[in-house]
Structure formats: C-alpha cells, structure tokens
mmCIF file of C-alpha atoms in Angstrom:
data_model
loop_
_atom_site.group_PDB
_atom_site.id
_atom_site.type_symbol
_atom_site.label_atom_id
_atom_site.label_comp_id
_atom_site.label_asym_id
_atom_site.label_seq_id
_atom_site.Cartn_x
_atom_site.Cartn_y
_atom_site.Cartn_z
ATOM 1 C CA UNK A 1 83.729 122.268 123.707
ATOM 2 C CA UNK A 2 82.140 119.566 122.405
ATOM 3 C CA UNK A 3 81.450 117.703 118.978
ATOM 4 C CA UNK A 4 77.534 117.577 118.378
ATOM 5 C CA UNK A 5 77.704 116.181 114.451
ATOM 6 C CA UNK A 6 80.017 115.086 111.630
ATOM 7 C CA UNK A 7 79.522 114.773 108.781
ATOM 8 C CA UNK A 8 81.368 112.600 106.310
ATOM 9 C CA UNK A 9 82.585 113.638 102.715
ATOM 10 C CA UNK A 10 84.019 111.074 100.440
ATOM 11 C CA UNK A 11 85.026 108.942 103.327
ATOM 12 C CA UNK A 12 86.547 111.745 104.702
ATOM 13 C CA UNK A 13 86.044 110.274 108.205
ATOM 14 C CA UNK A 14 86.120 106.468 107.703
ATOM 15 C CA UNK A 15 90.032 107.486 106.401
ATOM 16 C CA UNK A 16 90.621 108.989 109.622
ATOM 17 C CA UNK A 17 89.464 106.026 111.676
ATOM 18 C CA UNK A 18 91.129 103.360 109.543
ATOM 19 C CA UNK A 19 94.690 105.029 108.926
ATOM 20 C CA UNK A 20 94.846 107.120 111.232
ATOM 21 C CA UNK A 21 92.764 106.896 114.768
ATOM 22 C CA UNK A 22 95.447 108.397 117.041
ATOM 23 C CA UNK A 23 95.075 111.525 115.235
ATOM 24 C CA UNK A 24 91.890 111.304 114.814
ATOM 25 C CA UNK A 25 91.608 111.011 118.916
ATOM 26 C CA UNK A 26 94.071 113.877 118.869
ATOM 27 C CA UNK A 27 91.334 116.433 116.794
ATOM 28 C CA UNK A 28 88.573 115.287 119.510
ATOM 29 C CA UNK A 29 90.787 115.731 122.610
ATOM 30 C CA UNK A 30 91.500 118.981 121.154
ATOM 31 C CA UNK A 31 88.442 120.231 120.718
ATOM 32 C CA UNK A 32 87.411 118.813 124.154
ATOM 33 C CA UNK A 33 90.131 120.614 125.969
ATOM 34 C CA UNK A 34 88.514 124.576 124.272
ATOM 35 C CA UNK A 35 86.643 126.254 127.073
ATOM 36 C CA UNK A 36 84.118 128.243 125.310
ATOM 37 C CA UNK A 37 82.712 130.349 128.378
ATOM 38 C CA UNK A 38 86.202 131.883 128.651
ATOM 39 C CA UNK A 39 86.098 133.232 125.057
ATOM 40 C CA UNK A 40 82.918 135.062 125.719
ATOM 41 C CA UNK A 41 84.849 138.447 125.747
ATOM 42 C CA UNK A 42 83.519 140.154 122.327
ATOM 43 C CA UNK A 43 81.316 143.176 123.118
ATOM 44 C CA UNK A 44 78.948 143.517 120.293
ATOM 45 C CA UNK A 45 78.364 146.723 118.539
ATOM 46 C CA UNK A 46 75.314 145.946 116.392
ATOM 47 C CA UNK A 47 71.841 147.700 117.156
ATOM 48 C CA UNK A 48 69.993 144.762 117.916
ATOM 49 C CA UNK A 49 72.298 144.057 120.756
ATOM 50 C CA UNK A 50 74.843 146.436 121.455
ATOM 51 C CA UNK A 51 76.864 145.826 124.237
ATOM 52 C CA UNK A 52 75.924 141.970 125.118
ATOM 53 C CA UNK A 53 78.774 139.289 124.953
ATOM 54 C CA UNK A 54 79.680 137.254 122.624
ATOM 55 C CA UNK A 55 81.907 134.694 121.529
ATOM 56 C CA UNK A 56 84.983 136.136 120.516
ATOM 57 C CA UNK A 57 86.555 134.651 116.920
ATOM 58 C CA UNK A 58 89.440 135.599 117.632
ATOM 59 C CA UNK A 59 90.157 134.569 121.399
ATOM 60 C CA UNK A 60 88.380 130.866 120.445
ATOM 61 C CA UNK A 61 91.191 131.052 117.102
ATOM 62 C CA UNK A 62 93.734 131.903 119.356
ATOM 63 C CA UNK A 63 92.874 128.770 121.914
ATOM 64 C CA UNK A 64 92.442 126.386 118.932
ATOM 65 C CA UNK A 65 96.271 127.454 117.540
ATOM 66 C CA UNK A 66 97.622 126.822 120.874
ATOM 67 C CA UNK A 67 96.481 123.590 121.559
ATOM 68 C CA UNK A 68 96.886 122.430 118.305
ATOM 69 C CA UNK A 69 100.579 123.663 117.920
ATOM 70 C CA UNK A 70 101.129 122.193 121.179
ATOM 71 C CA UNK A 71 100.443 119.126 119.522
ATOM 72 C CA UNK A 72 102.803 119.428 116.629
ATOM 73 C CA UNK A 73 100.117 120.381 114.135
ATOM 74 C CA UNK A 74 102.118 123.360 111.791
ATOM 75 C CA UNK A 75 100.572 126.235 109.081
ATOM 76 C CA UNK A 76 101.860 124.506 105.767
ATOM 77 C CA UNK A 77 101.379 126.453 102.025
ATOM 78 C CA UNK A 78 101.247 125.321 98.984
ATOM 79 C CA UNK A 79 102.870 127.471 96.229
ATOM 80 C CA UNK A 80 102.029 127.363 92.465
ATOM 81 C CA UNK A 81 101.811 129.323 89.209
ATOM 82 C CA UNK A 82 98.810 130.459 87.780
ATOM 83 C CA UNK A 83 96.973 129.596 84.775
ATOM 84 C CA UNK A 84 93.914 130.104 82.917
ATOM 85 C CA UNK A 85 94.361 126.907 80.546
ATOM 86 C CA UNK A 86 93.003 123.716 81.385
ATOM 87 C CA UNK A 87 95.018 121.617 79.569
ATOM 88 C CA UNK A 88 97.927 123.230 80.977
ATOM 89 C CA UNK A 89 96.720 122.938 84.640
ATOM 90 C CA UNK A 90 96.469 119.037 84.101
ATOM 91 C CA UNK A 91 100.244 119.086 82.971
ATOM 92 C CA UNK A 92 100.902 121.443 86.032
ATOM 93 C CA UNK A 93 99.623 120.245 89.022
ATOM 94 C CA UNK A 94 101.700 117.549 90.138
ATOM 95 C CA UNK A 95 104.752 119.946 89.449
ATOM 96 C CA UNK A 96 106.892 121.779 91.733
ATOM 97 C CA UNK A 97 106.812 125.509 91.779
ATOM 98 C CA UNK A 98 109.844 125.699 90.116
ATOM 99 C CA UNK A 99 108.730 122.997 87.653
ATOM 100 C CA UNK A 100 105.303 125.186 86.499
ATOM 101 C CA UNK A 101 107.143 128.562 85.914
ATOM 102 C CA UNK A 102 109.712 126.430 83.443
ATOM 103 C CA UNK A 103 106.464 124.925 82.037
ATOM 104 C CA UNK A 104 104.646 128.065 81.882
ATOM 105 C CA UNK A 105 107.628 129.786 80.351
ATOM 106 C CA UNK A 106 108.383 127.422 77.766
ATOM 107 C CA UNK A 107 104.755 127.748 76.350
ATOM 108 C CA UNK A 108 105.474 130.992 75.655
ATOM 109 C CA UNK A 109 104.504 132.960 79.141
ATOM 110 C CA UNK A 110 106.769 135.458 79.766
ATOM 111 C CA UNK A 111 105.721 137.065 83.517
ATOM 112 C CA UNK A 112 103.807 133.744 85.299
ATOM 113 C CA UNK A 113 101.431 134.644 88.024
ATOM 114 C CA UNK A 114 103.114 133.068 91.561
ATOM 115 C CA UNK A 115 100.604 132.296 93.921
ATOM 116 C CA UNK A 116 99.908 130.621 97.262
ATOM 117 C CA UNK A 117 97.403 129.352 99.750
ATOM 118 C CA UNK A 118 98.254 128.444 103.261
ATOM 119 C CA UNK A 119 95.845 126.128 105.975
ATOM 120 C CA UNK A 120 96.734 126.504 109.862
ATOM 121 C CA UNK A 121 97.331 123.346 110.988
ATOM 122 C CA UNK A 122 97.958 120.508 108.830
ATOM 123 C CA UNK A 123 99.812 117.036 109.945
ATOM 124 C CA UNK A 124 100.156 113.566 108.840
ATOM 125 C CA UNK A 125 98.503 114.908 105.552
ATOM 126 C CA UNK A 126 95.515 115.810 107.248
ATOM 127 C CA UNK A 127 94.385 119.931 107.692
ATOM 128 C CA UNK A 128 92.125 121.455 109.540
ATOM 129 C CA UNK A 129 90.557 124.811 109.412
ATOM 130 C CA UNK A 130 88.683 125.914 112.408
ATOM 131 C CA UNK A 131 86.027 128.334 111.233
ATOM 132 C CA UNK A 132 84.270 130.893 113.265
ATOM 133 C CA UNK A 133 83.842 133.202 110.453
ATOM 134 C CA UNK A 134 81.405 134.556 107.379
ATOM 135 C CA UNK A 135 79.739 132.642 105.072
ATOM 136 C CA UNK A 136 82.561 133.006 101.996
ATOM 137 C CA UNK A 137 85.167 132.152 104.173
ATOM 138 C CA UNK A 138 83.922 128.557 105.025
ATOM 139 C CA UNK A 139 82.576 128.225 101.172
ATOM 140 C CA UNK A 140 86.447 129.327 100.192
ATOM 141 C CA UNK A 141 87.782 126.365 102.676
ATOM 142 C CA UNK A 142 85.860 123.769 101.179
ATOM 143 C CA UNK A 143 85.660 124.361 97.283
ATOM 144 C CA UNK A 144 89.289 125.759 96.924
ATOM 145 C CA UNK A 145 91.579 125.460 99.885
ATOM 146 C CA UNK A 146 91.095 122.013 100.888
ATOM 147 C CA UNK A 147 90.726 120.985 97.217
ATOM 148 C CA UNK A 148 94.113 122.705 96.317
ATOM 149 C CA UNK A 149 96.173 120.748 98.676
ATOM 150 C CA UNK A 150 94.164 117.419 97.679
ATOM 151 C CA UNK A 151 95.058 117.980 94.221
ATOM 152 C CA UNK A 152 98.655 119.369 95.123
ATOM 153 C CA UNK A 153 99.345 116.187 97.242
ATOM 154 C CA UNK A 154 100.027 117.610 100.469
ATOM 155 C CA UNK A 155 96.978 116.420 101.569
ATOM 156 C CA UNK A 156 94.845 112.978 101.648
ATOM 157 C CA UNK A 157 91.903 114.724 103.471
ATOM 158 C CA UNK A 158 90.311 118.233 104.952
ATOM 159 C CA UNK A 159 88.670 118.568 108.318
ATOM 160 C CA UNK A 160 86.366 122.070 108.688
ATOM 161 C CA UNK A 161 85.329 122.824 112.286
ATOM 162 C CA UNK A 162 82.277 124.938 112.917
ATOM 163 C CA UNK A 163 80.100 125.990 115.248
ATOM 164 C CA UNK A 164 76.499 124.400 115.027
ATOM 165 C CA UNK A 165 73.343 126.933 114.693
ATOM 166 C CA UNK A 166 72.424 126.080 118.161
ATOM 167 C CA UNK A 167 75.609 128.046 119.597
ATOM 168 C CA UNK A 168 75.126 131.171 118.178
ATOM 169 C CA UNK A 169 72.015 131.533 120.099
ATOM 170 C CA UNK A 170 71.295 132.285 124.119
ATOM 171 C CA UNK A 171 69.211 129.779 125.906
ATOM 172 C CA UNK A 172 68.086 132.631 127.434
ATOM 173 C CA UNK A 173 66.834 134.907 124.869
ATOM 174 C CA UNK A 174 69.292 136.769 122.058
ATOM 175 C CA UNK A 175 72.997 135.644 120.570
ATOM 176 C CA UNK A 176 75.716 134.775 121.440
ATOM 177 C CA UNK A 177 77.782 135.449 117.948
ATOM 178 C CA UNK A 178 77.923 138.078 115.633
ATOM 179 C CA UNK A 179 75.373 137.459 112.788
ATOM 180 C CA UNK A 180 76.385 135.973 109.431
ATOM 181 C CA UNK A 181 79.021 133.478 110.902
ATOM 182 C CA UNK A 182 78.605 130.289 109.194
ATOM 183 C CA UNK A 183 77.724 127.112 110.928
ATOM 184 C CA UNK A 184 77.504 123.755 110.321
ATOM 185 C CA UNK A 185 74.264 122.939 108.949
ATOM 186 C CA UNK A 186 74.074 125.389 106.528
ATOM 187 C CA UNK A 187 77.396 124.372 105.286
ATOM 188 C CA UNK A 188 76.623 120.755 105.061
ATOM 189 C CA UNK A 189 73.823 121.475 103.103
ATOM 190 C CA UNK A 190 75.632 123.492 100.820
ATOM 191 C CA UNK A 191 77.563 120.340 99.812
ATOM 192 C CA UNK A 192 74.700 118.114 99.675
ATOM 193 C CA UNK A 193 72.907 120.459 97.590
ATOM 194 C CA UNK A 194 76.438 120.292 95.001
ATOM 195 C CA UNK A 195 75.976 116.322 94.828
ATOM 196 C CA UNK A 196 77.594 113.730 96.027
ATOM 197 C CA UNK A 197 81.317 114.325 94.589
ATOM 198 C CA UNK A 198 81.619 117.868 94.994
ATOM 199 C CA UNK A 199 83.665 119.344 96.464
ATOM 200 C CA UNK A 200 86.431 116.113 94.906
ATOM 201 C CA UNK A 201 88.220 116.205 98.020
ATOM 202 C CA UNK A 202 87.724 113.505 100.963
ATOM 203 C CA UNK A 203 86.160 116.013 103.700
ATOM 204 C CA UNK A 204 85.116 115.652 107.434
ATOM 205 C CA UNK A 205 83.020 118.527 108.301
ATOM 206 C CA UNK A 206 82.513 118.856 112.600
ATOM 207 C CA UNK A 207 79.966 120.424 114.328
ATOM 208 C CA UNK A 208 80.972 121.986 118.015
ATOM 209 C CA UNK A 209 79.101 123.886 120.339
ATOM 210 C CA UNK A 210 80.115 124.731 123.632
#
C-alpha cells in the first residue's frame, strides 16, 4: 500500500521527523510492505452488491499486526480510575493506578470505577491505530484514545491510518469496502472543523490506498 496524504496535527509529524526519523521510516516501510489485492477476500452481503469482493478489515488488521510486531511495535494500556470531578481529574492524572484509587478513596469514594484503554502498537512513545472501521471508531481514536495516553504520559504523539475515499471505490464501477468505513478526508475534516487545538494531542493522521 501506499501513503497518498498526511496530515499534520499539532506538529504531530514535524515531531516524528525531528526526534525520531528512523521510526518514522519504519511506519512508511510498513505500510509499503501491505499488499492490499491479497486482502480482497470479504464477500459482501449487502443488497446493492451482494456477493462482490471486498477488502477484508480484518485480513488487512491482521497484515498490519504482523508486520508491525515484527518490528517490535507492542499493544500497551493505560489503566486509571474513574471520575466525574474535574478538579479531581487534574489531581489524578499524572498518578499511578494505585495512586488514584488512594486519592479517590481518601475523598470519601468508597467503590472507585477501574478502567482501561489499550492502542495496538505503540513504541518509542509513539501509537498507531490502523483504522479500517465505522465512523465512531476513528472519532473514539482521536478525541479519547490518543488523548488519554497524551495526557497519561505514555505517549508524546498519535498516528491514525486510514484508507482514503478513493479506495473504497472500483475503478471499474461499484466498491470495494463495506459502506460506512471511515476514511481519511472525512476525518480530517472533522478536526479542522473542531479548530485548530482540538483534539490537544500532537496527531499525524495518514491516508493509504492500495
């Protein structure tokens, strides 16, 4: 596969190339090394065209884990406690797990909420979510996942791969993916429509197509 655009959130990018351009080479070569053609294996079931192939989620998630892993990129999560207080979640956040349920506990919390969220492939303090799903999905990436791990300090910056519009369609006539999976332009929009400092998270959003 190839990378047709990027786009750059908060510097999301220009951190990449300045501290850490090996990696940054690594994402590429990855992304380079995904044959697309042999992950056309999803037989679609919807009326408009049942029966054609497709691009299989799945099968291209499957060959995105395995050359990433091969690479020493690991699933990481981030475990916290729960709370619906602001001022308490600014005390919180740069606590250990252990650390917020004391916190929690001593303001009078009796049963705090444990929670987690866990990225695929994170390294160097860099993730990356490869996204060939729906709409929320991509939306729950970039305004809570990525931001989560910013704020937690496992990360220093998000990457979100996606397909581009142009992939979902058949030169040909038709699709070639399931409709409602999110791509990149509509999800680069959705953060230039936000303003420029939301999502607060440095971001580098790719757009592949095979």
């Amino acid at each position: 596969m190839r990378i047709v655009e990027s786009y750059s959130h908060l510097n999301g990018e220009e951190y990449l190339i300045v501290h850490h351009p090996k990696v940054y080479k690594e994402i590429k070569q990855v992304i380079a090394a995904v044959d697309a053609s042999a992950c056309l294996v999803k037989e679609s079931k919807e009326k408009t065209m049942h029966g054609k192939r497709l691009y299989g989620p799945k099968r291209l998630n499957n060959e995105f884990a395995k050359l990433f892993r091969a690479k020493g990129w690991a699933e990481s999560r981030y475990h916290y406690y729960v709370t619906t207080k602001r001022d308490y979640l600014q005390e919180m956040i740069t606590l250990s797990p252990k650390e917020q349920k004391a916190f929690l506990i001593s303001k009078g919390i009796k049963e705090p909420i444990k929670s987690y969220k866990q990225t695929d492939f994170v390294k160097d303090k860099i993730a990356i979510e490869v996204q060939f799903g729906k709409y929320a999905f991509v939306a729950f990436d970039l305004f809570v996942k990525h931001l989560l791990f910013y704020s937690g300090g496992i990360i220093n910056v998000g990457v979100e791969v996606l397909p581009v519009k142009a992939m979902a369609s058949d030169p040909k006539g038709g699709r070639l993916m399931s409709t409602g999976i999110a791509y990149y332009e509509g999800e680069v929009y959705n953060i230039l429509r936000h303003g420029r400092n939301s999502p607060p998270v440095p971001l580098l959003i790719l757009g592949i197509a095979p």
